[in-house]
Short mmCIF file of C-alpha atoms in Angstrom, two decimals:
data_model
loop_
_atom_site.label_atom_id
_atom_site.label_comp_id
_atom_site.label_asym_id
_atom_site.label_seq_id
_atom_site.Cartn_x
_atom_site.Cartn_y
_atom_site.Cartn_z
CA UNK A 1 24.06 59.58 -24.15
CA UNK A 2 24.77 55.88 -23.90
CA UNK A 3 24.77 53.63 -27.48
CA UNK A 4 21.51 51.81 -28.01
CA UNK A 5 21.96 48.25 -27.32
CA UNK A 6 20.32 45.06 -29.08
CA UNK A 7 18.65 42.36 -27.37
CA UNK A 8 21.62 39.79 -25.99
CA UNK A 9 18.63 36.94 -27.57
CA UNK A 10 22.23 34.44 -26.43
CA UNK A 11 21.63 35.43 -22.95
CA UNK A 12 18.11 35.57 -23.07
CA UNK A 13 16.46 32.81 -24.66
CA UNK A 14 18.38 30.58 -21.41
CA UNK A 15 17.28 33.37 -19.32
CA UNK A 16 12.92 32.40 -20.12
CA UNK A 17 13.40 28.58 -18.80
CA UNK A 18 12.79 29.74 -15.72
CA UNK A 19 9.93 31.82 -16.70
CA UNK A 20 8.73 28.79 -18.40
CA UNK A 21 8.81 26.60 -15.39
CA UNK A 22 7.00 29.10 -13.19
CA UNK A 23 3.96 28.70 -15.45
CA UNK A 24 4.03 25.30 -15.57
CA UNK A 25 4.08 24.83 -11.86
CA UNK A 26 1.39 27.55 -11.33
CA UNK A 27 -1.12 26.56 -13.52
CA UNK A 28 -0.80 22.80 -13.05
CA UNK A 29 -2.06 23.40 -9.06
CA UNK A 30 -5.45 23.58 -10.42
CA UNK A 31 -5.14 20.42 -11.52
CA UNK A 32 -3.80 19.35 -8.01
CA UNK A 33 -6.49 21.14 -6.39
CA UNK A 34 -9.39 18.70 -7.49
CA UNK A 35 -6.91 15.67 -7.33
CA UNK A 36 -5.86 16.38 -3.37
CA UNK A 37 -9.35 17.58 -2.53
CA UNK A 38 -10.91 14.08 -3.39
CA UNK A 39 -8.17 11.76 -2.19
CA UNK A 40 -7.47 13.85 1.06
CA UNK A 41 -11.27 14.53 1.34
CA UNK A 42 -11.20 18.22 1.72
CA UNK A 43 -13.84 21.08 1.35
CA UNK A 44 -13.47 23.72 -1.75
CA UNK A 45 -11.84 25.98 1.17
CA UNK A 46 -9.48 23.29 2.94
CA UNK A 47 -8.26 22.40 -1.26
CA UNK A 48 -7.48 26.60 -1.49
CA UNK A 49 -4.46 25.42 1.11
CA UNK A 50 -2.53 24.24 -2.48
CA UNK A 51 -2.36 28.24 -3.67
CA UNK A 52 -1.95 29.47 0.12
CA UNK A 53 0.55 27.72 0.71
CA UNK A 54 2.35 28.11 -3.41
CA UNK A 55 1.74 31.91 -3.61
CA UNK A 56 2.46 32.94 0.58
CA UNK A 57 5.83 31.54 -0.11
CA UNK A 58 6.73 34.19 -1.95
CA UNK A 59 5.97 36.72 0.77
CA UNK A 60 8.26 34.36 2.96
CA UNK A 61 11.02 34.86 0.32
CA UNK A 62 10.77 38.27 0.15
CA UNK A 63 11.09 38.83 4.07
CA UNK A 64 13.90 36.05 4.22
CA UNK A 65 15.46 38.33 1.27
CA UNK A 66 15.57 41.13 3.27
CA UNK A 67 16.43 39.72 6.29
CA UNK A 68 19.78 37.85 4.91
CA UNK A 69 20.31 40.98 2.98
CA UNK A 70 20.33 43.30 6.15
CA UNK A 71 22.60 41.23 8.26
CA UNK A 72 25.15 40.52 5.64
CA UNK A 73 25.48 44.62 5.16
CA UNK A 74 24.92 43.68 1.68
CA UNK A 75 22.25 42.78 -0.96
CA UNK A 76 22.27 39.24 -1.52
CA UNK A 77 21.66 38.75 -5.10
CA UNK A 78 24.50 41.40 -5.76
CA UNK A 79 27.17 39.51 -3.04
CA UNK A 80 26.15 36.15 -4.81
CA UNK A 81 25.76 37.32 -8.32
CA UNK A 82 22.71 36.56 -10.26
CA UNK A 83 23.76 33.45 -12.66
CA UNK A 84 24.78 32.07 -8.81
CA UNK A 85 21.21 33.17 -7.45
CA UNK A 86 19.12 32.23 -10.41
CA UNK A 87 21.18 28.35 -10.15
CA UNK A 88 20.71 28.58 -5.98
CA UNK A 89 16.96 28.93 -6.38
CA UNK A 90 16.54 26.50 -8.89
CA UNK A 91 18.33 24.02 -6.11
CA UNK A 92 15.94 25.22 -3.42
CA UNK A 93 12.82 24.49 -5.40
CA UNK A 94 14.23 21.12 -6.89
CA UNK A 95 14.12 20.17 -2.85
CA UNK A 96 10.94 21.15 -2.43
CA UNK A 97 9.80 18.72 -5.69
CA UNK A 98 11.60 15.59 -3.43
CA UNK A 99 9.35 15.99 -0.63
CA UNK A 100 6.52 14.71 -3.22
CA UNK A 101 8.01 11.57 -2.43
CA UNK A 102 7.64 10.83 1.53
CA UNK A 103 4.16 13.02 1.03
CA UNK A 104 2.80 10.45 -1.37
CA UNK A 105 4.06 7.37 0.69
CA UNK A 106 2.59 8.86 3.90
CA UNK A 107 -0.65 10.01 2.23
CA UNK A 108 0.26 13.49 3.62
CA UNK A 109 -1.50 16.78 2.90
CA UNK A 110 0.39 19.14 4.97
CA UNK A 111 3.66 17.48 3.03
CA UNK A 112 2.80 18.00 0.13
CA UNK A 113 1.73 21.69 1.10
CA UNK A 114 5.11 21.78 2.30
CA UNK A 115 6.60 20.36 -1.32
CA UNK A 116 5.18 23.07 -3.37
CA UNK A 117 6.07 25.94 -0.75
CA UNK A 118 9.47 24.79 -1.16
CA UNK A 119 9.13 25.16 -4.81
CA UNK A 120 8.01 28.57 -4.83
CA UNK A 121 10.46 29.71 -1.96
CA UNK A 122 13.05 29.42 -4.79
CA UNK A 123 10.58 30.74 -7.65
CA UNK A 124 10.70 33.66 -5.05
CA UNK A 125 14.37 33.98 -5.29
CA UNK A 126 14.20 33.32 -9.02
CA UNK A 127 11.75 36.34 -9.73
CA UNK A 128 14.13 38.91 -7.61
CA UNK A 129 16.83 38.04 -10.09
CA UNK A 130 15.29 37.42 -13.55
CA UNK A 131 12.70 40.27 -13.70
CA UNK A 132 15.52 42.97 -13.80
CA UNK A 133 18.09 40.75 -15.63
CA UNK A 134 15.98 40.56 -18.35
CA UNK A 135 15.37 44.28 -18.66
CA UNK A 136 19.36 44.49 -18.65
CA UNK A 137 19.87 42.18 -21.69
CA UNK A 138 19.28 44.92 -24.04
CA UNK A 139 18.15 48.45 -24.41
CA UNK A 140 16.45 49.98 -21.26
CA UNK A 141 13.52 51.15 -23.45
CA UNK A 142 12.57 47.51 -24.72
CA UNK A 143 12.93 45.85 -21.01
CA UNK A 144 9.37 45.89 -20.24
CA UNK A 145 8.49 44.39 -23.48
CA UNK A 146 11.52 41.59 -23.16
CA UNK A 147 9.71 41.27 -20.00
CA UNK A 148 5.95 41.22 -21.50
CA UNK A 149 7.67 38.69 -24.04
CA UNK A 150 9.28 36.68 -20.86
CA UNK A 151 5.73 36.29 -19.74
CA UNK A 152 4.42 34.85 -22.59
CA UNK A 153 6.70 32.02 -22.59
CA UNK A 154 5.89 31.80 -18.97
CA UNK A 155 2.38 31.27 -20.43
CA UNK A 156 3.18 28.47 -22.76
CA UNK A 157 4.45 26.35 -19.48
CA UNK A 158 0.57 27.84 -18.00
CA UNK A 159 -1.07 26.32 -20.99
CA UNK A 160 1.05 22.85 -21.76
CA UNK A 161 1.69 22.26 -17.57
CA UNK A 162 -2.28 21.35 -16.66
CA UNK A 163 -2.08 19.15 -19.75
CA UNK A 164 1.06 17.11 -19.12
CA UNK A 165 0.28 17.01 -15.36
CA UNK A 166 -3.39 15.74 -15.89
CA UNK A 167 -1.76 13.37 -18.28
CA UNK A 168 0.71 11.81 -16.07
CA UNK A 169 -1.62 11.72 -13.48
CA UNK A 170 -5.02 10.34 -15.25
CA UNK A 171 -4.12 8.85 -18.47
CA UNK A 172 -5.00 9.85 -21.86
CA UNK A 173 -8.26 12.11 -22.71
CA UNK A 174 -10.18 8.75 -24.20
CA UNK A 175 -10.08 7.34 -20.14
CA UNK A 176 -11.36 9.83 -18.06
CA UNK A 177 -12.28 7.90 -15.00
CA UNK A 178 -9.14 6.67 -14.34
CA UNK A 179 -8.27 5.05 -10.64
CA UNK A 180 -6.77 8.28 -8.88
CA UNK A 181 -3.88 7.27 -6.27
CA UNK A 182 -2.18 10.24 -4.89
CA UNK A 183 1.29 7.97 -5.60
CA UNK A 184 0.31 9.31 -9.51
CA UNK A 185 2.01 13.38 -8.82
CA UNK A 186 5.27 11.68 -7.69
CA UNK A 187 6.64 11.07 -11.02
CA UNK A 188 5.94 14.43 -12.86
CA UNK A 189 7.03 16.07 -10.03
CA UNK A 190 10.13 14.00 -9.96
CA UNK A 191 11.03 14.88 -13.70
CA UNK A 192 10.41 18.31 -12.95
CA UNK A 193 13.12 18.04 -9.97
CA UNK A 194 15.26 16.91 -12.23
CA UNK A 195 14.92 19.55 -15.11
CA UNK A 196 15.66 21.97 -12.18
CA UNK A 197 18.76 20.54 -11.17
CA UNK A 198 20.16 20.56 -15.35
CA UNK A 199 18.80 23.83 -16.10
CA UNK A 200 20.81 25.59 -12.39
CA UNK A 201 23.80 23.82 -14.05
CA UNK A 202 23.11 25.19 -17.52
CA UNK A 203 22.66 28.25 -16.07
CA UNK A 204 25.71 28.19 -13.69
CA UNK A 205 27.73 27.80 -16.83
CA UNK A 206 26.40 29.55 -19.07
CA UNK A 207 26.88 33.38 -20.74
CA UNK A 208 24.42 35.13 -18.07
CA UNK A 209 26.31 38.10 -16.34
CA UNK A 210 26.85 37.41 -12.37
CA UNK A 211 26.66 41.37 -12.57
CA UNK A 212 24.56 42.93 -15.40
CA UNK A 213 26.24 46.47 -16.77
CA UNK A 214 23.88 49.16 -15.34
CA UNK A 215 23.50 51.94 -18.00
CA UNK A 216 22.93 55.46 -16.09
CA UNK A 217 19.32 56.45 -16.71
CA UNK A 218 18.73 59.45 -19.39
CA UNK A 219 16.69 61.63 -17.90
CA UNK A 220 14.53 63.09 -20.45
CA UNK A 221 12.21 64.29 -17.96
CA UNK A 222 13.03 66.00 -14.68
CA UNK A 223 11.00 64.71 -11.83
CA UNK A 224 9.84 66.72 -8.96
CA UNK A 225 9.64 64.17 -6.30
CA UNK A 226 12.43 64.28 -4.33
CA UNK A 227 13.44 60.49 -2.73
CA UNK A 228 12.10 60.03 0.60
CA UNK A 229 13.49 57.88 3.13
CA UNK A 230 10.93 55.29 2.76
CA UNK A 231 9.21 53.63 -0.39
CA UNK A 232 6.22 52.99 1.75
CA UNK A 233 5.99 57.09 2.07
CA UNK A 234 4.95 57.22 -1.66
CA UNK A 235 0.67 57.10 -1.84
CA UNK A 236 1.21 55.59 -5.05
CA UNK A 237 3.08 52.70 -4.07
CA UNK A 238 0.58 51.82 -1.37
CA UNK A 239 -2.06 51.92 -3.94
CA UNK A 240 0.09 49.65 -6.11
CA UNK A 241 0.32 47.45 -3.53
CA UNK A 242 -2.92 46.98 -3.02
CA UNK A 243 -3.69 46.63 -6.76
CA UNK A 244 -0.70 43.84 -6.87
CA UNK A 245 -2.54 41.98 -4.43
CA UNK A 246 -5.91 42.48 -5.94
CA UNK A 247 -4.65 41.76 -9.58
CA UNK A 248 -2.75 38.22 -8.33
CA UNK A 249 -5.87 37.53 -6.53
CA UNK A 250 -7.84 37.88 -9.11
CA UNK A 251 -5.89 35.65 -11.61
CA UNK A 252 -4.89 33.07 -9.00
CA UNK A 253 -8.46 32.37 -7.43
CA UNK A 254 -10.71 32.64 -10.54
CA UNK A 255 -8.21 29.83 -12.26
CA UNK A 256 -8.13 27.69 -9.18
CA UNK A 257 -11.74 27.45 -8.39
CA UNK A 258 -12.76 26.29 -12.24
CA UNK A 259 -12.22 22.58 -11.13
CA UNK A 260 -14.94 22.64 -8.77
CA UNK A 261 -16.95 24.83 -10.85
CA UNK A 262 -17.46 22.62 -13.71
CA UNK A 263 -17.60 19.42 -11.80
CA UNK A 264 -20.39 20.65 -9.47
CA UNK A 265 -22.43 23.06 -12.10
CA UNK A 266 -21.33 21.16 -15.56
CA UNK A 267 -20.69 17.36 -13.84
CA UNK A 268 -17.35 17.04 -15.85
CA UNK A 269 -14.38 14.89 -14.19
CA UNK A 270 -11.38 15.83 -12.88
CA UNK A 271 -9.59 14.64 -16.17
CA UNK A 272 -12.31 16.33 -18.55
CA UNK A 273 -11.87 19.98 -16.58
CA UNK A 274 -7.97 20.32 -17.40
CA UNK A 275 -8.38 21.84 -21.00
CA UNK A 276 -10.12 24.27 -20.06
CA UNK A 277 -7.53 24.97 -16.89
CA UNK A 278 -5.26 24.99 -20.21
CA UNK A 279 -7.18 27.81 -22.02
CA UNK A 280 -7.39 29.79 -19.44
CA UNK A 281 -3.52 29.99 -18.68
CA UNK A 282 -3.34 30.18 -22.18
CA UNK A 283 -5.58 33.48 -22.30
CA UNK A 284 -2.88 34.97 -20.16
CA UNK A 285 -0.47 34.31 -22.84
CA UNK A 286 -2.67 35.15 -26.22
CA UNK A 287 -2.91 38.91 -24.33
CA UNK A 288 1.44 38.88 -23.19
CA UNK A 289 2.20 37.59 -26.88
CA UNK A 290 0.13 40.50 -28.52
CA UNK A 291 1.33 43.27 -25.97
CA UNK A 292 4.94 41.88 -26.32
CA UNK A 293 4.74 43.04 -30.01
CA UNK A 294 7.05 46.17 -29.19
CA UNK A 295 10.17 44.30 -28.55
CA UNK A 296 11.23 43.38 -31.87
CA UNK A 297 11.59 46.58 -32.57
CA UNK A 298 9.63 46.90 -35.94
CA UNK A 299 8.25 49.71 -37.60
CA UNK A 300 4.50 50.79 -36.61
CA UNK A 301 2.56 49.40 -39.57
CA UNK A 302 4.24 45.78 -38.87
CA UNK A 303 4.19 46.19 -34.84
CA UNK A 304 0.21 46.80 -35.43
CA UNK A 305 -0.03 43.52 -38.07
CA UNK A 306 1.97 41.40 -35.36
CA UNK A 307 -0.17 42.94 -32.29
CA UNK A 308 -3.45 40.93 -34.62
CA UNK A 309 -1.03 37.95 -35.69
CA UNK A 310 0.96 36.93 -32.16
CA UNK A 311 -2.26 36.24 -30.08
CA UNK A 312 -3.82 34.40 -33.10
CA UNK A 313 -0.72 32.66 -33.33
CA UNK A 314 -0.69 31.79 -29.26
CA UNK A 315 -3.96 30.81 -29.47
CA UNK A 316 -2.55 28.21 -32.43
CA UNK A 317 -0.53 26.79 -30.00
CA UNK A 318 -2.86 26.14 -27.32
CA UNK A 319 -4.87 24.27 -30.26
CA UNK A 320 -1.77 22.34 -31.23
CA UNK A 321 -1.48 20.75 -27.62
CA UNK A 322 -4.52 19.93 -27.16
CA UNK A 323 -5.02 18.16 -30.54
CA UNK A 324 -2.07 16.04 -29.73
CA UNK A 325 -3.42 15.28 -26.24
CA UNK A 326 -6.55 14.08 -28.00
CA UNK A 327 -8.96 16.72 -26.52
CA UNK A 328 -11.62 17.58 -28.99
CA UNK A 329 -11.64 21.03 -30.46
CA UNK A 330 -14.85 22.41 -31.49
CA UNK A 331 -16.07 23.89 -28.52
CA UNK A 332 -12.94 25.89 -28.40
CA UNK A 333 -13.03 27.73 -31.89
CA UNK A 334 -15.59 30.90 -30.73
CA UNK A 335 -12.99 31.46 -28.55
CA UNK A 336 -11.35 33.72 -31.50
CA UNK A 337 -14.10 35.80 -30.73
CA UNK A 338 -12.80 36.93 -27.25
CA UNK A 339 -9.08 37.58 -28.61
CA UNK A 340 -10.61 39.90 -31.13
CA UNK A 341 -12.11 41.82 -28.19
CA UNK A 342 -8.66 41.85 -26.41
CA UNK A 343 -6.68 43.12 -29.40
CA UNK A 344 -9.45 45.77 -29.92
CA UNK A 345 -9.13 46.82 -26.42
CA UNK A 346 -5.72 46.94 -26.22
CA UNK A 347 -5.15 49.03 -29.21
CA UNK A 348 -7.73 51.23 -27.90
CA UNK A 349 -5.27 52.14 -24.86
CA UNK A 350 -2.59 53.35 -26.60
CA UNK A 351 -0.41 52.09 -24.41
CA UNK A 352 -1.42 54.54 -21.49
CA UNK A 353 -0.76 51.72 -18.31
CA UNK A 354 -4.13 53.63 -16.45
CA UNK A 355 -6.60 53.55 -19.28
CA UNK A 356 -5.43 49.78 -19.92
CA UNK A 357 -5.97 48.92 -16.68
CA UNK A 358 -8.99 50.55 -16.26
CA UNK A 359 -10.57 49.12 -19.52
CA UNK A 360 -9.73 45.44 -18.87
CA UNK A 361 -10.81 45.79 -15.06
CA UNK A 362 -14.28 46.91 -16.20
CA UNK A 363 -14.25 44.17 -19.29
CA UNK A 364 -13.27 41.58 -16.21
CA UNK A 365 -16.30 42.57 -14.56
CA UNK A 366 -18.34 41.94 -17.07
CA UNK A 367 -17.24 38.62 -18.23
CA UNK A 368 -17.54 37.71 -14.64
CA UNK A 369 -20.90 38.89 -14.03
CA UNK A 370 -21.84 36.64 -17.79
CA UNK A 371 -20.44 33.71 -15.96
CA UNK A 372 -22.69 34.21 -12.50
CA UNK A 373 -25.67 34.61 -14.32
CA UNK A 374 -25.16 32.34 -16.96
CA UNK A 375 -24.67 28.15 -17.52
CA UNK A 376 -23.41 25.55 -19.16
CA UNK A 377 -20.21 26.18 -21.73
CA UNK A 378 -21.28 30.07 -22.00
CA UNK A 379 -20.29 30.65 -17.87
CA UNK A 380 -17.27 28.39 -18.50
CA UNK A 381 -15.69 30.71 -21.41
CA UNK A 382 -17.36 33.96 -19.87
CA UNK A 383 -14.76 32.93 -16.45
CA UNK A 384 -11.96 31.99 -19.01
CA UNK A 385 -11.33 34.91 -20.43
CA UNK A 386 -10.77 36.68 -17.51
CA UNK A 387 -7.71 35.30 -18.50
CA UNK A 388 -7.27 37.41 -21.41
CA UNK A 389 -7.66 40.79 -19.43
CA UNK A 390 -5.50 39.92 -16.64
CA UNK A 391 -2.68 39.19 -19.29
CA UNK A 392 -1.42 42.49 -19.17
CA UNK A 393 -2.45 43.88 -16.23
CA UNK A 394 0.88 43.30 -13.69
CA UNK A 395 3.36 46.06 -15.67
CA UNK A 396 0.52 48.65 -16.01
CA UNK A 397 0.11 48.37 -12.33
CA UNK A 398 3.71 47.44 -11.74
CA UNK A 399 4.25 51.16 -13.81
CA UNK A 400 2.16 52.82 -11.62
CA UNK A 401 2.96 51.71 -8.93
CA UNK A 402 7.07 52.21 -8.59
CA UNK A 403 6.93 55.75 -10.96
CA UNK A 404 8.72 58.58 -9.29
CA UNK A 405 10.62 56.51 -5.87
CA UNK A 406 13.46 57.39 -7.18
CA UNK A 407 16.36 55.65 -4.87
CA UNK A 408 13.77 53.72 -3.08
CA UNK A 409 12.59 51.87 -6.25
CA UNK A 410 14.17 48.57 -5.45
CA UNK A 411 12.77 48.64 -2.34
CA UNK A 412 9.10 49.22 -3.53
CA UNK A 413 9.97 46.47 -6.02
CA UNK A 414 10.59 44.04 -3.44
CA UNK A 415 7.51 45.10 -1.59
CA UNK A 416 5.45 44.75 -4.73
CA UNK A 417 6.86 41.42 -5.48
CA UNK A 418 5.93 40.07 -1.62
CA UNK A 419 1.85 41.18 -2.55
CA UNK A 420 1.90 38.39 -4.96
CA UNK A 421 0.60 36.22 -1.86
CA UNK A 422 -2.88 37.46 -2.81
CA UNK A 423 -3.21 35.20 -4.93
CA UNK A 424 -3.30 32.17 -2.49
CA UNK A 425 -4.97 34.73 0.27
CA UNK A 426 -7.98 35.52 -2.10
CA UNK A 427 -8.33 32.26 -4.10
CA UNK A 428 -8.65 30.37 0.05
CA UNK A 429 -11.42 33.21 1.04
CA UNK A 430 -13.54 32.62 -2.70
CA UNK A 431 -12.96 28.48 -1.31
CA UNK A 432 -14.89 29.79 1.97
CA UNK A 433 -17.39 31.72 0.10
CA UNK A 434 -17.77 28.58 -2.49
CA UNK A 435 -18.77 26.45 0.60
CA UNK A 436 -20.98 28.63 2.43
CA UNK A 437 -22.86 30.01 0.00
CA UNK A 438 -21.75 28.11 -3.90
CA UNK A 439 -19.35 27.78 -6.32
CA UNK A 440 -21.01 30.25 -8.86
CA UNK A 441 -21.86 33.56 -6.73
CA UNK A 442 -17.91 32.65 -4.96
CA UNK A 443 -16.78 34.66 -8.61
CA UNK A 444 -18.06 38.16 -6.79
CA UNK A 445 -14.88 38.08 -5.06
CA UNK A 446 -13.34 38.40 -8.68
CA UNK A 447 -15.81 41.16 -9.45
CA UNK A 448 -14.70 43.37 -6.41
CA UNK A 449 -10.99 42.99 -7.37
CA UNK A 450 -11.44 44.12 -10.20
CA UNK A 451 -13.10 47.11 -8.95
CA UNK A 452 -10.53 48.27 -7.06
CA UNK A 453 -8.04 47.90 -10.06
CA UNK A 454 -10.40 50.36 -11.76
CA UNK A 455 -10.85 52.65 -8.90
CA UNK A 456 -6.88 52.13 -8.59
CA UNK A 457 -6.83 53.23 -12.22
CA UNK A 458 -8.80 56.35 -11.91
CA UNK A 459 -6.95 57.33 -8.52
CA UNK A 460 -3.23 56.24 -9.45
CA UNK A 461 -2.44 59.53 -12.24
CA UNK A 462 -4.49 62.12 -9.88
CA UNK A 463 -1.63 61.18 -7.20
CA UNK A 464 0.95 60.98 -9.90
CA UNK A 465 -0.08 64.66 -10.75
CA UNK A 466 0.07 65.75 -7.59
CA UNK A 467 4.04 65.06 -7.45
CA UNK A 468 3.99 66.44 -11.22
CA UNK A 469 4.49 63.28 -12.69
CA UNK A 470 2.24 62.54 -16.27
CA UNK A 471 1.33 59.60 -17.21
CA UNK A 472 3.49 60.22 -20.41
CA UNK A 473 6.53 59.54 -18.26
CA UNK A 474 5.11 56.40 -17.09
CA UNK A 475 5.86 53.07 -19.16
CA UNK A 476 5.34 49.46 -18.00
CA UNK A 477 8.52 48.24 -15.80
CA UNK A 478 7.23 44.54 -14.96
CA UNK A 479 6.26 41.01 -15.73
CA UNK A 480 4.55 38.44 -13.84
#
């Protein structure tokens, strides 16, 4: 039996920028969203093209992945090493941030499409190699919470990213019809291109391993399944991939099509809406902050006290920010309401990746169907905190999904990672619905995603039985 290992926190705090700067450049496309639809003069469908084109990129990266991989003879990542991978995507998407540039001086839409694909081509490379570096920093058993933990920093770039965008952009809160020029997204954009290029340096020379120590796994449970010469011949992996698709598609599209929500239902501005862009990335890290309580490795009592204190104090933080961008607070505070639900929920799982699912899809529902039949601020927070039960939904499915491939794990990995394009596939079709029929009833799409993640929940341990796995074997193995 191999020596328990501590967290390498030298190695890993470096290791989160990069998780940092994929929430930041996530969550501040719904800012871009409104911005590009009114100076391009787009419909809610035609503006969806900013998360097609962001989130199908990493499909693209996936199948260039594989491609590369399979006529080198070799994986990639492993030929390259992964400080040289992590540093080479980094480069690619610091490209894609320069095209910003000729976009804005040609008043170009499908350029500055083209800019952010760019930049999530290398956030595509960047996930292959971070997701399972971070589970090697440390002892096997904590990686999915170093991951969970990985995700809520990702969070804090979700939350702080729509407010320093809409800032550079607009102005301060106190002007909120400022002049929009599309030559305003050149400059963040820029400064993000170059915190790219300094962190791939960092990272080239810093202590990251090209080539992680791989631990043998200790198999204190035999499993039936023998490998197959497919992942795609596991049922449970085609479920999961489903559910991936679902679950991104879900998060994605209900954040992107707030914008247009409040400014044709509440008549805010562009400016006025990116707070509340803010909270919602910010539910997604209140719920990865409490659920990330595991990986300090604390005794049960304390674990339980920090699973109540580390959402509060994420929540804290999302006050902070928006205090010092001069956003007013009150109609934020009820909000502790909602995180009280989510800790209560989430304690009520025990852990168990189906039953979590399952009780956060059906609590999505509902919060969805309070926002369609409900106005003003109430529909606004209702749609928000689908943010808080999507937080920990990816490494319950993500658990599911790859338990029992055996060899083929990597592979169904990589196949899981390429679903993440539902979130610019579904958040496009709820555009479509938005314009043919309106903004509010578009939010059904939201509802039947998260009814398949509860079917997918009730389904995925019947087939896991079936190849005598039990769902006491199965513990989260992801983080998006």
């Amino acid at each position: 039996m191999s020596q328990t290992k501590n967290t390498n926190w030298g190695q890993f705090i470096p290791l989160v920028t990069v998780f940092f700067f994929w929430g930041f450049i996530a969550a501040s496309n719904d800012i871009l969203i409104p911005v590009f639809k009114k100076a391009f003069d787009l419909s809610q469908g035609q503006s969806q093209f900013v998360s097609l084109a962001f989130y199908i990129a990493y499909t693209v990266g996936s199948i260039i992945y594989m491609i590369v991989s399979l006529i080198m003879g070799k994986d990639l990542i492993n030929k390259l090493g992964y400080k040289n991978s992590l540093s080479l995507g980094l480069l690619i998407s610091a490209l894609g941030t320069l095209l910003f540039i000729p976009a804005a001086n040609l008043h170009s839409y499908p350029l500055m499409l083209s800019g952010l694909f760019t930049v999530a081509l290398g956030f595509s490379l960047q996930q292959t190699v971070a997701n399972p570096l971070a589970i090697a920093l440390g002892d096997p058993k904590t990686g999915s919470q170093r991951l969970t933990l990985a995700g809520g920093i990702n969070n804090l770039g979700t939350t702080i990213g729509p407010l320093i965008v809409a800032y550079a952009i607009f102005g301060s809160a106190t002007e909120p019809n400022s002049d929009l020029s599309i030559d305003s997204v050149k400059i963040p954009y820029l400064c993000l291109g170059v915190a790219f290029l300094l962190v791939a340096i960092f990272l080239k020379f810093s202590s990251l391993p090209s080539h992680p120590e791989q631990e043998e796994e200790n198999n204190d449970h035999v499993n039936v399944v023998k490998d197959r010469s497919s992942a795609l011949k596991y049922p449970q992996l085609i479920l999961g991939m489903v559910a991936i698709f679902l679950y991104v598609g879900v998060e994605v599209s209900t954040a992107s099509n707030l914008p247009d929500y409040m400014q044709k239902e509440l008549h805010f501005s562009i400016s006025q809406v990116a707070p509340y862009v803010s909270l919602y990335w910010a539910s997604m890290m209140i719920g990865r902050w409490g659920g990330a309580a595991e990986a300090f490795g604390l005794d049960k009592s304390k674990t339980m006290i920090l699973k109540f204190i580390a959402p509060y104090l994420a929540f804290g933080i999302f006050l902070l920010v928006n205090k010092i961008a001069g956003h007013d607070l009150k109609p934020f505070y009820f909000y502790a309401v909602l995180i009280l639900v989510l800790i209560i929920a989430d304690i009520s799982t025990k852990g168990n990746p189906a039953k979590m699912v399952l009780t956060f899809s059906i609590i999505g529902i509902i919060a969805l169907l309070v926002g369609m039949n409900t106005s003003g601020l109430v529909s606004v927070y209702a749609i928000t905190s689908v943010g808080l039960f999507c937080s920990t939904l990816w490494p319950s499915i993500f658990a599911l999904a790859i338990n029992g491939l055996g060899k083929n794990t990597s592979q169904g990995s990589s196949f899981l990672i390429m679903m993440i394009m539902g979130g610019g596939v579904t958040s496009y079709l709820q555009g479509l619905l938005a314009d043919a029929v309106s903004i509010h009833f578009s939010y059904i799409v939201g509802i039947i995603c998260f009814s398949y993640l509860a079917f997918y929940a009730i389904i995925s341990p019947i087939v896991l039985r079936k190849q005598g796995i039990h769902l006491s074997e199965v513990k989260s193995e992801g983080g998006h």
